[in-house]
Short mmCIF file of C-alpha atoms in Angstrom, two decimals:
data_model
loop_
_atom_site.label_atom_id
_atom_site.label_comp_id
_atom_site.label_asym_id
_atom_site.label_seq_id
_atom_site.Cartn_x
_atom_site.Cartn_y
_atom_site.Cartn_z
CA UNK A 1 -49.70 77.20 91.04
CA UNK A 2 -50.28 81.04 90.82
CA UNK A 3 -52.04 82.62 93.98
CA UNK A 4 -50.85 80.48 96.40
CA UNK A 5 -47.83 81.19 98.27
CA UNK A 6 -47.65 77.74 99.70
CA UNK A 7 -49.10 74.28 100.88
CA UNK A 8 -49.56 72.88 104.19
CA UNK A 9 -48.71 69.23 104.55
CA UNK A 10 -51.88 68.45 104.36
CA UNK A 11 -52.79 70.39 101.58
CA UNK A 12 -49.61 68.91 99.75
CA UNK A 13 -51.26 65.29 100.48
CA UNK A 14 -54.35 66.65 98.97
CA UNK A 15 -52.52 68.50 95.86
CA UNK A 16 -50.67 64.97 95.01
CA UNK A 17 -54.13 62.48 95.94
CA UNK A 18 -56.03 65.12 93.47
CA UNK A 19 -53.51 65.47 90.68
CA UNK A 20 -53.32 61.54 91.11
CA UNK A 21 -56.92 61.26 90.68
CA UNK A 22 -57.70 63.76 87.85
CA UNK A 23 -54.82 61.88 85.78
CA UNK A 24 -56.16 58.50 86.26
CA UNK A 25 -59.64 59.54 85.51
CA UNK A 26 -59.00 61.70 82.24
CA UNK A 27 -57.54 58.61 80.56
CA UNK A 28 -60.11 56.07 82.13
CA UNK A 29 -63.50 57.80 81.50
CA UNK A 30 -64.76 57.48 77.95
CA UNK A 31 -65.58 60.93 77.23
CA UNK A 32 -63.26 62.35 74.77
CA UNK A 33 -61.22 59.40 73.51
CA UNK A 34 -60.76 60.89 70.06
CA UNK A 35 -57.39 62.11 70.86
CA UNK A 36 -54.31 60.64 72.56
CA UNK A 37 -57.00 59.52 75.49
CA UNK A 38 -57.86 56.75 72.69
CA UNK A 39 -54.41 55.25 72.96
CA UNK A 40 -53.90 55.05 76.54
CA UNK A 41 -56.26 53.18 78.69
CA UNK A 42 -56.46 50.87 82.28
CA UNK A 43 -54.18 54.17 83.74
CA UNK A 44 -53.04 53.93 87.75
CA UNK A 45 -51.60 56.85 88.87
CA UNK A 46 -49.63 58.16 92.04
CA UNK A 47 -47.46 61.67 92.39
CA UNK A 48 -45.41 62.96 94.84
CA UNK A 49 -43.96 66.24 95.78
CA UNK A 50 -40.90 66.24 96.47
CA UNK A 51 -39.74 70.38 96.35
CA UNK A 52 -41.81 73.00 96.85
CA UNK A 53 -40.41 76.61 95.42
CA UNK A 54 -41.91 79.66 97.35
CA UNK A 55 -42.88 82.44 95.30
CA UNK A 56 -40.70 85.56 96.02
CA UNK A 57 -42.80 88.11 94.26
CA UNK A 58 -46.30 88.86 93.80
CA UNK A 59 -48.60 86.34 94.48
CA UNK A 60 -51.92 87.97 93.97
CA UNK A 61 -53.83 89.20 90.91
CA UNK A 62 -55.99 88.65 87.91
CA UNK A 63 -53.55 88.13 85.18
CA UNK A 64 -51.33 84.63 85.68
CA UNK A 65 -48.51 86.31 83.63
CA UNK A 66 -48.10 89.11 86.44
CA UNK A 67 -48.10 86.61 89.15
CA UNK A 68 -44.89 84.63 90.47
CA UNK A 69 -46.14 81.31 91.06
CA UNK A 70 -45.34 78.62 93.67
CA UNK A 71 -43.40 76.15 91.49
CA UNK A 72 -43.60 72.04 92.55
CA UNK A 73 -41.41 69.43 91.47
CA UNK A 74 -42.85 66.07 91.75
CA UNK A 75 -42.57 62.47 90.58
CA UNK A 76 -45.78 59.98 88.91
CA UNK A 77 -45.69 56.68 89.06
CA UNK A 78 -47.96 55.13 86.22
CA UNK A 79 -49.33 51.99 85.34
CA UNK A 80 -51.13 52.09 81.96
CA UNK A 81 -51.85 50.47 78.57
CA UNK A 82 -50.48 51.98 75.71
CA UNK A 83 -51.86 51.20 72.13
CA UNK A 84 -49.42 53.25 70.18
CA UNK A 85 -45.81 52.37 70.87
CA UNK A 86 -44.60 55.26 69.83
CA UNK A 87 -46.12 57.35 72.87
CA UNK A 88 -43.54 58.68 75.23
CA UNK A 89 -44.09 59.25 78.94
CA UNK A 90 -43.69 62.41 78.67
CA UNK A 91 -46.70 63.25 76.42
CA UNK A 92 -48.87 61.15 78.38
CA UNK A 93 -47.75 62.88 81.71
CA UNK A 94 -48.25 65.95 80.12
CA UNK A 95 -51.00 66.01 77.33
CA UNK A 96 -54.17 66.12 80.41
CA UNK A 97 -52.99 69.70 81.31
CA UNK A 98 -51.45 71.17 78.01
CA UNK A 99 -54.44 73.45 77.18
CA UNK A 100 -56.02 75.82 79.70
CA UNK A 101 -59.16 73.86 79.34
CA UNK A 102 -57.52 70.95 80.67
CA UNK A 103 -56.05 73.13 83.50
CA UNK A 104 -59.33 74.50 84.31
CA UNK A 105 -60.70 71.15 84.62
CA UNK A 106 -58.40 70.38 87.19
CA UNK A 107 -58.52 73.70 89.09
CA UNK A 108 -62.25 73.45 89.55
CA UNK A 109 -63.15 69.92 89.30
CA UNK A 110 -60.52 68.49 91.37
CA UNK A 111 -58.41 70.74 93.46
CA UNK A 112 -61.43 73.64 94.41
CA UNK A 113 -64.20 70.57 94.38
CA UNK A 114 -65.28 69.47 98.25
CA UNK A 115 -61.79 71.75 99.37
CA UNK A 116 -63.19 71.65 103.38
CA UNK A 117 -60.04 73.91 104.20
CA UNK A 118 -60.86 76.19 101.47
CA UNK A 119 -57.04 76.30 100.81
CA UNK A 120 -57.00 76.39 96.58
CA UNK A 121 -60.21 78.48 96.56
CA UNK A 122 -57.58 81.41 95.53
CA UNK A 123 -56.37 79.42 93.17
CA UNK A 124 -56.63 80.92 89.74
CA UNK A 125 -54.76 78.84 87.01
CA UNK A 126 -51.33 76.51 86.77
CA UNK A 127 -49.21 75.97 83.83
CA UNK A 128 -48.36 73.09 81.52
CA UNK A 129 -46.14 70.28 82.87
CA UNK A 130 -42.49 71.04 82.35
CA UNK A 131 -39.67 68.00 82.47
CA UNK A 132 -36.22 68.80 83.78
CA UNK A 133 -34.24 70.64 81.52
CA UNK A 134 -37.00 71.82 79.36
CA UNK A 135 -37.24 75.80 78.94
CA UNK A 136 -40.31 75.97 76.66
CA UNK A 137 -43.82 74.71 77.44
CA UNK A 138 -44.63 71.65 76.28
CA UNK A 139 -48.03 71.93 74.19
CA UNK A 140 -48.96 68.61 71.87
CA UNK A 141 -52.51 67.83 70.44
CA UNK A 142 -53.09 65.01 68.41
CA UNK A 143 -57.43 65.01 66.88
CA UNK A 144 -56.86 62.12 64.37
CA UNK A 145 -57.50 58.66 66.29
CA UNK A 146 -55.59 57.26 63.89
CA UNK A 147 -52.41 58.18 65.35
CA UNK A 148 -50.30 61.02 65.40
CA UNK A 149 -48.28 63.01 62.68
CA UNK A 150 -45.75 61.31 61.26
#
């Protein structure tokens, strides 16, 4: 999360009932199913933080790549359908936030929407989903309904 130094617990409880929320509802609502949405369906959702990594350098700005974010590691727990069995977790977990689109939809429509405590208002972007171990972003897009590359 770049520009914010950290979360309050309640602001944590928020952060995990909102990401828990915007996954759910990205694979649930119809709009959009022409991509890996179209496989996954019936999605239940719940993260958790469990570490929170203050940023130790500068933690204001306009440009993401200047800014040293605060890093979370959480867990989701998901209950879904999936129509292609190929589909790992992994690209499910991460495919609603692997374009800054995505990202933005969250920032704005989720975290920044009805925030009372005006806590993520300075909250300018966040970064794909990374699994343990993984140094590179993971970025995936699949347009062809009928399933992806081979």
């Amino acid at each position: 999360l770049y520009c914010l130094s950290s979360l309050s617990p309640e602001d944590k409880l928020r952060y995990q009932e909102e990401m828990s929320s915007y996954i759910s509802s990205f694979y649930n609502e119809e709009e959009g199913k022409d991509d890996l949405r179209a496989w996954v369906s019936n999605v239940e959702t719940n993260v958790g933080v469990t570490e929170e990594l203050m940023p130790t350098g500068n933690t204001l700005g306009e440009d993401c790549d200047l800014i040293d974010p605060l890093t979370l590691t959480f867990t989701v727990r998901m209950i879904y359908n999936a129509e292609y069995s190929d589909l790992s977790f992994d690209d499910i977990i991460a495919f609603p936030f692997d374009k800054k689109k995505k990202q933005g939809k969250f920032i704005k429509d989720f975290l920044q929407a009805n925030d009372a405590t005006g806590s993520f208002q300075s909250l300018q972007c966040i970064s794909e989903i990374r699994f343990p171990g993984q140094e590179l972003t993971f970025t995936r897009t699949w347009m062809d309904p009928t399933g992806p590359p081979a």
